[in-house]
Tab-separated table of N, CA, C and O in Angstrom:
chain	number	residue	atom	x	y	z
A	1	MET	N	38.154	152.559	97.938
A	1	MET	CA	38.623	151.206	97.947
A	1	MET	C	39.544	151.003	99.148
A	1	MET	O	40.394	151.832	99.433
A	2	GLN	N	39.392	149.839	99.816
A	2	GLN	CA	40.188	149.537	101.010
A	2	GLN	C	41.511	148.884	100.648
A	2	GLN	O	41.619	148.191	99.651
A	3	LYS	N	42.521	149.087	101.499
A	3	LYS	CA	43.802	148.416	101.332
A	3	LYS	C	43.694	146.989	101.832
A	3	LYS	O	43.079	146.731	102.860
A	4	ARG	N	44.358	146.047	101.119
A	4	ARG	CA	44.384	144.648	101.568
A	4	ARG	C	45.526	144.479	102.543
A	4	ARG	O	46.651	144.886	102.292
A	5	LEU	N	45.246	143.805	103.654
A	5	LEU	CA	46.266	143.596	104.661
A	5	LEU	C	46.814	142.173	104.661
A	5	LEU	O	47.761	141.895	105.371
A	6	GLY	N	46.241	141.277	103.906
A	6	GLY	CA	46.696	139.891	103.935
A	6	GLY	C	46.395	139.198	102.619
A	6	GLY	O	46.108	139.825	101.611
A	7	PHE	N	46.462	137.879	102.674
A	7	PHE	CA	46.203	137.063	101.497
A	7	PHE	C	44.779	136.525	101.571
A	7	PHE	O	44.248	136.273	102.642
A	8	THR	N	44.199	136.280	100.403
A	8	THR	CA	42.870	135.684	100.379
A	8	THR	C	42.992	134.191	100.633
A	8	THR	O	44.082	133.612	100.534
A	9	LEU	N	41.891	133.564	100.937
A	9	LEU	CA	41.876	132.132	101.193
A	9	LEU	C	42.312	131.347	99.953
A	9	LEU	O	43.073	130.386	100.046
A	10	VAL	N	41.889	131.773	98.777
A	10	VAL	CA	42.249	131.107	97.531
A	10	VAL	C	43.761	131.177	97.305
A	10	VAL	O	44.399	130.195	96.930
A	11	GLU	N	44.372	132.325	97.535
A	11	GLU	CA	45.822	132.465	97.367
A	11	GLU	C	46.581	131.559	98.339
A	11	GLU	O	47.552	130.905	97.960
A	12	THR	N	46.135	131.500	99.549
A	12	THR	CA	46.788	130.663	100.561
A	12	THR	C	46.692	129.189	100.199
A	12	THR	O	47.672	128.446	100.287
A	13	ILE	N	45.530	128.744	99.760
A	13	ILE	CA	45.338	127.340	99.379
A	13	ILE	C	46.201	127.003	98.163
A	13	ILE	O	46.812	125.930	98.113
A	14	MET	N	46.289	127.889	97.197
A	14	MET	CA	47.118	127.639	96.011
A	14	MET	C	48.592	127.479	96.397
A	14	MET	O	49.292	126.598	95.890
A	15	VAL	N	49.086	128.309	97.298
A	15	VAL	CA	50.480	128.207	97.749
A	15	VAL	C	50.695	126.883	98.470
A	15	VAL	O	51.709	126.197	98.247
A	16	LEU	N	49.748	126.485	99.323
A	16	LEU	CA	49.862	125.207	100.022
A	16	LEU	C	49.874	124.027	99.054
A	16	LEU	O	50.630	123.072	99.222
A	17	ILE	N	49.045	124.078	98.029
A	17	ILE	CA	49.002	123.005	97.028
A	17	ILE	C	50.337	122.930	96.281
A	17	ILE	O	50.891	121.845	96.085
A	18	ILE	N	50.882	124.063	95.890
A	18	ILE	CA	52.155	124.075	95.160
A	18	ILE	C	53.276	123.514	96.034
A	18	ILE	O	54.062	122.666	95.592
A	19	PHE	N	53.363	123.951	97.295
A	19	PHE	CA	54.403	123.442	98.188
A	19	PHE	C	54.225	121.949	98.481
A	19	PHE	O	55.202	121.212	98.598
A	20	SER	N	52.991	121.504	98.584
A	20	SER	CA	52.739	120.069	98.806
A	20	SER	C	53.209	119.244	97.615
A	20	SER	O	53.788	118.165	97.787
A	21	MET	N	52.947	119.736	96.413
A	21	MET	CA	53.385	119.011	95.219
A	21	MET	C	54.911	118.982	95.126
A	21	MET	O	55.501	117.949	94.798
A	22	ILE	N	55.572	120.072	95.446
A	22	ILE	CA	57.040	120.107	95.436
A	22	ILE	C	57.590	119.153	96.493
A	22	ILE	O	58.532	118.398	96.241
A	23	GLY	N	56.992	119.156	97.682
A	23	GLY	CA	57.435	118.252	98.749
A	23	GLY	C	57.248	116.789	98.379
A	23	GLY	O	58.125	115.961	98.635
A	24	ALA	N	56.129	116.453	97.750
A	24	ALA	CA	55.888	115.078	97.321
A	24	ALA	C	56.885	114.647	96.255
A	24	ALA	O	57.369	113.514	96.261
A	25	LEU	N	57.222	115.549	95.356
A	25	LEU	CA	58.203	115.248	94.315
A	25	LEU	C	59.586	114.992	94.925
A	25	LEU	O	60.256	114.020	94.592
A	26	ILE	N	60.010	115.845	95.834
A	26	ILE	CA	61.308	115.675	96.489
A	26	ILE	C	61.332	114.379	97.292
A	26	ILE	O	62.298	113.632	97.244
A	27	TYR	N	60.257	114.082	98.018
A	27	TYR	CA	60.196	112.870	98.832
A	27	TYR	C	60.303	111.611	97.975
A	27	TYR	O	60.958	110.646	98.352
A	28	SER	N	59.694	111.632	96.796
A	28	SER	CA	59.732	110.443	95.939
A	28	SER	C	61.072	110.290	95.224
A	28	SER	O	61.448	109.189	94.842
A	29	VAL	N	61.833	111.374	95.056
A	29	VAL	CA	63.099	111.324	94.341
A	29	VAL	C	64.262	110.979	95.277
A	29	VAL	O	65.226	110.350	94.870
A	30	VAL	N	64.189	111.386	96.542
A	30	VAL	CA	65.287	111.161	97.488
A	30	VAL	C	65.482	109.659	97.677
A	30	VAL	O	64.550	108.942	98.007
A	31	PRO	N	66.735	109.171	97.461
A	31	PRO	CA	66.973	107.734	97.626
A	31	PRO	C	66.932	107.339	99.105
A	31	PRO	O	67.384	108.066	99.963
A	32	SER	N	66.363	106.197	99.356
A	32	SER	CA	66.340	105.673	100.711
A	32	SER	C	66.721	104.207	100.657
A	32	SER	O	66.720	103.591	99.599
A	33	LEU	N	67.052	103.661	101.795
A	33	LEU	CA	67.431	102.252	101.846
A	33	LEU	C	66.212	101.385	101.550
A	33	LEU	O	65.180	101.533	102.195
A	34	ASN	N	66.327	100.520	100.581
A	34	ASN	CA	65.234	99.598	100.335
A	34	ASN	C	65.370	98.410	101.275
A	34	ASN	O	66.366	98.259	101.969
A	35	LYS	N	64.385	97.538	101.287
A	35	LYS	CA	64.377	96.441	102.248
A	35	LYS	C	65.533	95.470	102.051
A	35	LYS	O	66.136	95.021	103.009
A	36	SER	N	65.878	95.160	100.795
A	36	SER	CA	66.961	94.199	100.580
A	36	SER	C	68.304	94.795	101.004
A	36	SER	O	69.137	94.106	101.580
A	37	GLU	N	68.513	96.070	100.734
A	37	GLU	CA	69.755	96.718	101.159
A	37	GLU	C	69.820	96.795	102.680
A	37	GLU	O	70.869	96.554	103.280
A	38	SER	N	68.710	97.103	103.299
A	38	SER	CA	68.654	97.150	104.759
A	38	SER	C	68.958	95.777	105.352
A	38	SER	O	69.684	95.663	106.340
A	39	ALA	N	68.437	94.728	104.730
A	39	ALA	CA	68.702	93.366	105.208
A	39	ALA	C	70.180	93.019	105.049
A	39	ALA	O	70.760	92.346	105.918
A	40	GLN	N	70.816	93.485	103.966
A	40	GLN	CA	72.242	93.237	103.776
A	40	GLN	C	73.063	93.896	104.880
A	40	GLN	O	74.007	93.303	105.401
A	41	TRP	N	72.705	95.135	105.247
A	41	TRP	CA	73.445	95.824	106.307
A	41	TRP	C	73.206	95.168	107.660
A	41	TRP	O	74.114	95.109	108.495
A	42	GLU	N	71.993	94.681	107.897
A	42	GLU	CA	71.725	93.961	109.146
A	42	GLU	C	72.561	92.692	109.226
A	42	GLU	O	73.116	92.363	110.277
A	43	GLN	N	72.678	91.970	108.107
A	43	GLN	CA	73.496	90.755	108.062
A	43	GLN	C	74.976	91.098	108.278
A	43	GLN	O	75.682	90.404	109.009
A	44	PHE	N	75.450	92.187	107.647
A	44	PHE	CA	76.835	92.628	107.831
A	44	PHE	C	77.104	92.934	109.301
A	44	PHE	O	78.119	92.507	109.867
A	45	GLU	N	76.201	93.682	109.925
A	45	GLU	CA	76.383	94.047	111.339
A	45	GLU	C	76.409	92.795	112.225
A	45	GLU	O	77.235	92.684	113.132
A	46	LYS	N	75.532	91.848	111.937
A	46	LYS	CA	75.476	90.605	112.710
A	46	LYS	C	76.790	89.817	112.573
A	46	LYS	O	77.352	89.346	113.571
A	47	GLU	N	77.298	89.684	111.330
A	47	GLU	CA	78.546	88.950	111.105
A	47	GLU	C	79.739	89.673	111.722
A	47	GLU	O	80.623	89.033	112.308
A	48	LEU	N	79.769	91.006	111.614
A	48	LEU	CA	80.865	91.769	112.203
A	48	LEU	C	80.849	91.651	113.720
A	48	LEU	O	81.892	91.480	114.357
A	49	ARG	N	79.665	91.698	114.315
A	49	ARG	CA	79.556	91.564	115.773
A	49	ARG	C	80.068	90.187	116.221
A	49	ARG	O	80.785	90.065	117.218
A	50	ALA	N	79.760	89.145	115.453
A	50	ALA	CA	80.243	87.795	115.785
A	50	ALA	C	81.767	87.731	115.697
A	50	ALA	O	82.417	87.122	116.564
A	51	GLU	N	82.352	88.357	114.659
A	51	GLU	CA	83.811	88.363	114.520
A	51	GLU	C	84.474	89.153	115.647
A	51	GLU	O	85.509	88.756	116.177
A	52	VAL	N	83.894	90.286	116.013
A	52	VAL	CA	84.447	91.088	117.113
A	52	VAL	C	84.397	90.297	118.415
A	52	VAL	O	85.382	90.237	119.162
A	53	ASP	N	83.274	89.638	118.693
A	53	ASP	CA	83.154	88.835	119.916
A	53	ASP	C	84.137	87.675	119.905
A	53	ASP	O	84.764	87.370	120.922
A	54	ARG	N	84.292	87.019	118.747
A	54	ARG	CA	85.249	85.915	118.641
A	54	ARG	C	86.663	86.414	118.895
A	54	ARG	O	87.445	85.802	119.600
A	55	PHE	N	86.980	87.588	118.331
A	55	PHE	CA	88.326	88.121	118.481
A	55	PHE	C	88.611	88.527	119.922
A	55	PHE	O	89.716	88.315	120.424
A	56	LYS	N	87.634	89.105	120.604
A	56	LYS	CA	87.840	89.529	121.994
A	56	LYS	C	88.224	88.348	122.876
A	56	LYS	O	89.017	88.489	123.795
A	57	ALA	N	87.674	87.179	122.575
A	57	ALA	CA	87.974	85.999	123.384
A	57	ALA	C	89.395	85.493	123.147
A	57	ALA	O	89.992	84.883	124.033
A	58	ASN	N	89.973	85.730	121.980
A	58	ASN	CA	91.296	85.210	121.625
A	58	ASN	C	92.244	86.326	121.198
A	58	ASN	O	93.009	86.153	120.263
A	59	SER	N	92.223	87.456	121.850
A	59	SER	CA	92.948	88.618	121.331
A	59	SER	C	94.391	88.678	121.796
A	59	SER	O	94.779	88.086	122.785
A	60	SER	N	95.148	89.446	121.022
A	60	SER	CA	96.514	89.792	121.397
A	60	SER	C	96.759	91.232	120.974
A	60	SER	O	96.096	91.744	120.078
A	61	ALA	N	97.707	91.888	121.592
A	61	ALA	CA	97.953	93.303	121.327
A	61	ALA	C	98.571	93.506	119.946
A	61	ALA	O	99.218	92.620	119.402
A	62	GLY	N	98.385	94.708	119.401
A	62	GLY	CA	99.043	95.092	118.170
A	62	GLY	C	98.278	94.774	116.902
A	62	GLY	O	98.799	94.966	115.811
A	63	ASN	N	97.077	94.288	116.995
A	63	ASN	CA	96.279	93.989	115.808
A	63	ASN	C	95.461	95.199	115.405
A	63	ASN	O	95.359	96.171	116.129
A	64	ARG	N	94.847	95.100	114.212
A	64	ARG	CA	94.050	96.210	113.703
A	64	ARG	C	92.761	95.712	113.058
A	64	ARG	O	92.696	94.585	112.584
A	65	VAL	N	91.781	96.593	113.030
A	65	VAL	CA	90.566	96.397	112.242
A	65	VAL	C	90.732	97.307	111.030
A	65	VAL	O	90.892	98.519	111.176
A	66	THR	N	90.734	96.738	109.843
A	66	THR	CA	90.973	97.522	108.624
A	66	THR	C	90.019	97.093	107.520
A	66	THR	O	89.345	96.073	107.631
A	67	GLY	N	90.015	97.868	106.469
A	67	GLY	CA	89.318	97.489	105.255
A	67	GLY	C	90.321	96.891	104.284
A	67	GLY	O	91.446	97.368	104.178
A	68	GLN	N	89.920	95.828	103.630
A	68	GLN	CA	90.830	95.168	102.688
A	68	GLN	C	90.017	94.638	101.521
A	68	GLN	O	88.933	94.093	101.699
A	69	GLU	N	90.582	94.793	100.315
A	69	GLU	CA	89.912	94.271	99.130
A	69	GLU	C	90.375	92.836	98.901
A	69	GLU	O	91.560	92.564	98.766
A	70	ILE	N	89.403	91.913	98.892
A	70	ILE	CA	89.689	90.494	98.695
A	70	ILE	C	88.839	90.011	97.519
A	70	ILE	O	87.615	90.085	97.580
A	71	ASN	N	89.492	89.540	96.458
A	71	ASN	CA	88.792	89.060	95.255
A	71	ASN	C	87.822	90.092	94.686
A	71	ASN	O	86.703	89.764	94.288
A	72	GLY	N	88.219	91.359	94.680
A	72	GLY	CA	87.394	92.414	94.097
A	72	GLY	C	86.268	92.910	94.980
A	72	GLY	O	85.496	93.766	94.561
A	73	GLN	N	86.152	92.396	96.193
A	73	GLN	CA	85.112	92.824	97.133
A	73	GLN	C	85.775	93.389	98.391
A	73	GLN	O	86.760	92.829	98.881
A	74	TRP	N	85.218	94.472	98.924
A	74	TRP	CA	85.763	95.056	100.148
A	74	TRP	C	85.256	94.295	101.365
A	74	TRP	O	84.089	93.903	101.435
A	75	HIS	N	86.153	94.108	102.324
A	75	HIS	CA	85.842	93.405	103.568
A	75	HIS	C	86.391	94.197	104.753
A	75	HIS	O	87.362	94.935	104.614
A	76	ILE	N	85.774	94.017	105.902
A	76	ILE	CA	86.360	94.479	107.161
A	76	ILE	C	87.132	93.289	107.698
A	76	ILE	O	86.574	92.197	107.854
A	77	VAL	N	88.424	93.493	107.954
A	77	VAL	CA	89.300	92.409	108.405
A	77	VAL	C	89.731	92.697	109.834
A	77	VAL	O	90.237	93.781	110.132
A	78	ILE	N	89.519	91.723	110.694
A	78	ILE	CA	89.981	91.824	112.073
A	78	ILE	C	91.167	90.883	112.201
A	78	ILE	O	91.005	89.664	112.143
A	79	ASP	N	92.346	91.453	112.301
A	79	ASP	CA	93.594	90.722	112.494
A	79	ASP	C	94.082	90.029	111.226
A	79	ASP	O	95.110	90.370	110.700
A	80	LYS	N	93.360	89.063	110.679
A	80	LYS	CA	93.817	88.281	109.525
A	80	LYS	C	92.702	88.198	108.476
A	80	LYS	O	91.532	88.273	108.813
A	81	PRO	N	93.081	87.985	107.207
A	81	PRO	CA	92.059	87.873	106.155
A	81	PRO	C	91.073	86.716	106.373
A	81	PRO	O	89.972	86.747	105.836
A	82	GLU	N	91.458	85.713	107.160
A	82	GLU	CA	90.509	84.624	107.450
A	82	GLU	C	89.331	85.127	108.287
A	82	GLU	O	88.288	84.486	108.360
A	83	HIS	N	89.521	86.253	108.943
A	83	HIS	CA	88.479	86.827	109.797
A	83	HIS	C	87.909	88.080	109.142
A	83	HIS	O	87.908	89.160	109.708
A	84	ALA	N	87.448	87.920	107.912
A	84	ALA	CA	86.939	89.042	107.127
A	84	ALA	C	85.423	88.962	107.006
A	84	ALA	O	84.851	87.881	106.923
A	85	VAL	N	84.796	90.123	107.003
A	85	VAL	CA	83.350	90.227	106.814
A	85	VAL	C	83.119	91.094	105.581
A	85	VAL	O	83.585	92.233	105.515
A	86	LYS	N	82.399	90.552	104.580
A	86	LYS	CA	82.142	91.268	103.326
A	86	LYS	C	81.239	92.466	103.581
A	86	LYS	O	80.229	92.374	104.267
A	87	ILE	N	81.629	93.601	102.997
A	87	ILE	CA	80.850	94.835	103.124
A	87	ILE	C	79.910	94.938	101.930
A	87	ILE	O	80.357	94.863	100.787
A	88	PRO	N	78.607	95.126	102.158
A	88	PRO	CA	77.696	95.248	101.018
A	88	PRO	C	77.884	96.574	100.275
A	88	PRO	O	78.020	97.613	100.893
A	89	ASP	N	77.931	96.508	98.939
A	89	ASP	CA	77.901	97.684	98.068
A	89	ASP	C	78.949	98.736	98.443
A	89	ASP	O	78.620	99.887	98.647
A	90	CYS	N	80.213	98.339	98.538
A	90	CYS	CA	81.262	99.256	98.979
A	90	CYS	C	82.294	99.443	97.876
A	90	CYS	O	82.655	98.507	97.179
A	91	GLN	N	82.779	100.690	97.720
A	91	GLN	CA	83.817	100.944	96.729
A	91	GLN	C	85.131	101.370	97.363
A	91	GLN	O	86.161	101.348	96.705
A	92	GLN	N	85.137	101.764	98.637
A	92	GLN	CA	86.368	102.174	99.294
A	92	GLN	C	86.169	102.169	100.799
A	92	GLN	O	85.093	102.466	101.296
A	93	VAL	N	87.246	101.829	101.524
A	93	VAL	CA	87.227	101.855	102.984
A	93	VAL	C	88.319	102.812	103.441
A	93	VAL	O	89.427	102.803	102.926
A	94	GLU	N	87.974	103.645	104.419
A	94	GLU	CA	88.904	104.661	104.898
A	94	GLU	C	89.058	104.538	106.411
A	94	GLU	O	88.076	104.577	107.139
A	95	GLY	N	90.290	104.358	106.864
A	95	GLY	CA	90.577	104.322	108.293
A	95	GLY	C	90.835	102.920	108.805
A	95	GLY	O	90.619	101.925	108.115
A	96	SER	N	91.360	102.860	110.019
A	96	SER	CA	91.582	101.584	110.695
A	96	SER	C	91.509	101.821	112.191
A	96	SER	O	91.568	102.961	112.651
A	97	ILE	N	91.389	100.737	112.937
A	97	ILE	CA	91.275	100.828	114.389
A	97	ILE	C	92.309	99.903	115.010
A	97	ILE	O	92.406	98.730	114.638
A	98	ARG	N	93.074	100.425	115.940
A	98	ARG	CA	94.094	99.644	116.625
A	98	ARG	C	93.438	98.861	117.758
A	98	ARG	O	92.540	99.336	118.426
A	99	ILE	N	93.917	97.632	117.946
A	99	ILE	CA	93.414	96.797	119.035
A	99	ILE	C	94.562	96.588	120.018
A	99	ILE	O	95.627	96.090	119.649
A	100	ALA	N	94.349	96.960	121.253
A	100	ALA	CA	95.379	96.824	122.281
A	100	ALA	C	95.214	95.483	123.005
A	100	ALA	O	94.428	94.627	122.593
A	101	ALA	N	95.938	95.326	124.078
A	101	ALA	CA	95.887	94.091	124.862
A	101	ALA	C	94.486	93.842	125.413
A	101	ALA	O	93.698	94.760	125.606
A	102	ASN	N	94.178	92.596	125.646
A	102	ASN	CA	92.904	92.154	126.232
A	102	ASN	C	91.683	92.513	125.395
A	102	ASN	O	90.590	92.659	125.910
A	103	GLY	N	91.887	92.686	124.087
A	103	GLY	CA	90.748	92.935	123.206
A	103	GLY	C	90.185	94.332	123.291
A	103	GLY	O	89.046	94.561	122.895
A	104	TRP	N	90.949	95.286	123.789
A	104	TRP	CA	90.481	96.663	123.896
A	104	TRP	C	90.625	97.347	122.551
A	104	TRP	O	91.716	97.461	122.014
A	105	PHE	N	89.505	97.790	121.950
A	105	PHE	CA	89.485	98.454	120.648
A	105	PHE	C	89.621	99.956	120.854
A	105	PHE	O	88.913	100.539	121.672
A	106	GLU	N	90.525	100.576	120.107
A	106	GLU	CA	90.709	102.018	120.163
A	106	GLU	C	89.414	102.697	119.714
A	106	GLU	O	88.906	102.400	118.635
A	107	PRO	N	88.842	103.599	120.508
A	107	PRO	CA	87.625	104.298	120.067
A	107	PRO	C	87.920	105.116	118.811
A	107	PRO	O	88.795	105.974	118.814
A	108	ASN	N	87.240	104.826	117.742
A	108	ASN	CA	87.490	105.478	116.459
A	108	ASN	C	86.391	105.051	115.495
A	108	ASN	O	85.448	104.370	115.890
A	109	HIS	N	86.519	105.432	114.223
A	109	HIS	CA	85.531	105.005	113.230
A	109	HIS	C	86.229	104.646	111.917
A	109	HIS	O	87.344	105.067	111.647
A	110	ILE	N	85.525	103.840	111.146
A	110	ILE	CA	85.966	103.464	109.803
A	110	ILE	C	84.858	103.889	108.847
A	110	ILE	O	83.689	103.596	109.083
A	111	LYS	N	85.225	104.593	107.775
A	111	LYS	CA	84.234	105.036	106.788
A	111	LYS	C	84.174	104.037	105.642
A	111	LYS	O	85.194	103.642	105.096
A	112	LEU	N	82.961	103.654	105.286
A	112	LEU	CA	82.716	102.766	104.154
A	112	LEU	C	82.026	103.595	103.068
A	112	LEU	O	80.885	104.016	103.238
A	113	HIS	N	82.713	103.868	101.983
A	113	HIS	CA	82.148	104.661	100.894
A	113	HIS	C	81.379	103.726	99.960
A	113	HIS	O	81.953	102.825	99.364
A	114	GLN	N	80.076	103.957	99.848
A	114	GLN	CA	79.222	103.100	99.032
A	114	GLN	C	79.290	103.492	97.567
A	114	GLN	O	79.611	104.627	97.216
A	115	LYS	N	78.964	102.540	96.700
A	115	LYS	CA	78.968	102.784	95.256
A	115	LYS	C	77.921	103.819	94.866
A	115	LYS	O	78.086	104.549	93.921
A	116	GLY	N	76.828	103.899	95.593
A	116	GLY	CA	75.766	104.851	95.290
A	116	GLY	C	76.058	106.259	95.773
A	116	GLY	O	75.268	107.164	95.563
A	117	GLY	N	77.190	106.460	96.463
A	117	GLY	CA	77.546	107.797	96.903
A	117	GLY	C	77.390	108.035	98.396
A	117	GLY	O	77.878	109.013	98.907
A	118	GLY	N	76.705	107.157	99.117
A	118	GLY	CA	76.541	107.341	100.545
A	118	GLY	C	77.769	106.883	101.321
A	118	GLY	O	78.680	106.270	100.786
A	119	VAL	N	77.780	107.203	102.597
A	119	VAL	CA	78.867	106.793	103.487
A	119	VAL	C	78.247	106.124	104.707
A	119	VAL	O	77.273	106.609	105.260
A	120	VAL	N	78.834	104.999	105.093
A	120	VAL	CA	78.421	104.321	106.320
A	120	VAL	C	79.630	104.329	107.238
A	120	VAL	O	80.730	103.982	106.832
A	121	LYS	N	79.430	104.756	108.472
A	121	LYS	CA	80.519	104.752	109.447
A	121	LYS	C	80.312	103.587	110.411
A	121	LYS	O	79.210	103.365	110.891
A	122	ILE	N	81.397	102.850	110.663
A	122	ILE	CA	81.400	101.879	111.749
A	122	ILE	C	82.076	102.599	112.900
A	122	ILE	O	83.268	102.907	112.830
A	123	ILE	N	81.324	102.895	113.926
A	123	ILE	CA	81.836	103.683	115.037
A	123	ILE	C	82.074	102.753	116.227
A	123	ILE	O	81.130	102.204	116.790
A	124	PHE	N	83.350	102.560	116.569
A	124	PHE	CA	83.709	101.777	117.744
A	124	PHE	C	83.832	102.742	118.914
A	124	PHE	O	84.537	103.740	118.844
A	125	SER	N	83.159	102.422	120.004
A	125	SER	CA	83.218	103.283	121.177
A	125	SER	C	83.369	102.421	122.425
A	125	SER	O	83.204	101.202	122.376
A	126	MET	N	83.688	103.030	123.501
A	126	MET	CA	83.823	102.381	124.808
A	126	MET	C	84.998	101.419	124.892
A	126	MET	O	85.246	100.866	125.930
A	127	GLY	N	85.709	101.171	123.789
A	127	GLY	CA	86.924	100.392	123.848
A	127	GLY	C	86.795	98.888	123.818
A	127	GLY	O	87.719	98.211	123.426
A	128	TRP	N	85.677	98.322	124.176
A	128	TRP	CA	85.588	96.860	124.301
A	128	TRP	C	84.895	96.210	123.119
A	128	TRP	O	84.254	95.186	123.247
A	129	GLY	N	85.012	96.795	121.951
A	129	GLY	CA	84.465	96.189	120.750
A	129	GLY	C	83.005	96.533	120.516
A	129	GLY	O	82.369	95.964	119.634
A	130	GLU	N	82.467	97.467	121.288
A	130	GLU	CA	81.096	97.905	121.052
A	130	GLU	C	81.099	98.850	119.858
A	130	GLU	O	81.918	99.755	119.773
A	131	PHE	N	80.205	98.633	118.910
A	131	PHE	CA	80.161	99.475	117.724
A	131	PHE	C	78.733	99.652	117.264
A	131	PHE	O	77.822	98.950	117.695
A	132	ARG	N	78.566	100.635	116.376
A	132	ARG	CA	77.272	100.862	115.731
A	132	ARG	C	77.537	101.329	114.312
A	132	ARG	O	78.606	101.834	114.012
A	133	LEU	N	76.559	101.133	113.442
A	133	LEU	CA	76.650	101.602	112.064
A	133	LEU	C	75.847	102.890	111.948
A	133	LEU	O	74.725	102.980	112.453
A	134	LYS	N	76.418	103.858	111.284
A	134	LYS	CA	75.710	105.124	111.074
A	134	LYS	C	75.697	105.422	109.587
A	134	LYS	O	76.730	105.637	108.968
A	135	HIS	N	74.504	105.421	108.985
A	135	HIS	CA	74.342	105.720	107.552
A	135	HIS	C	74.228	107.232	107.394
A	135	HIS	O	73.423	107.862	108.045
A	136	THR	N	75.061	107.798	106.507
A	136	THR	CA	74.996	109.241	106.268
A	136	THR	C	74.789	109.514	104.795
A	136	THR	O	74.990	108.676	103.967
């Protein structure tokens, strides 16, 4: 009788089928952004960008970008509560950003802790109010 040096075709196919089924199960269970949630974040980003642009035109030194709870909902506030943008599905905001003279934003980030357990970072870079959202 000869020694076997590898796997048979049937064994290999069975392993591939098992791994495919496990991968499909994991893929279907992992939460992802649905379309309505994605649309909410796009709207938030659009409104925040408008507030940042408005503030840059009328800025003064010593202001901050912070998270503030208004009427039970978390908002990003630039300078005053009148300039607040509602954050979708948020349970806590961590961090703030200092605004210097001429509308220069301190490069930094603000963490938005979502109710579902995820974190979204608003990352301000380049100093002039340029930002991006990063879902983690």
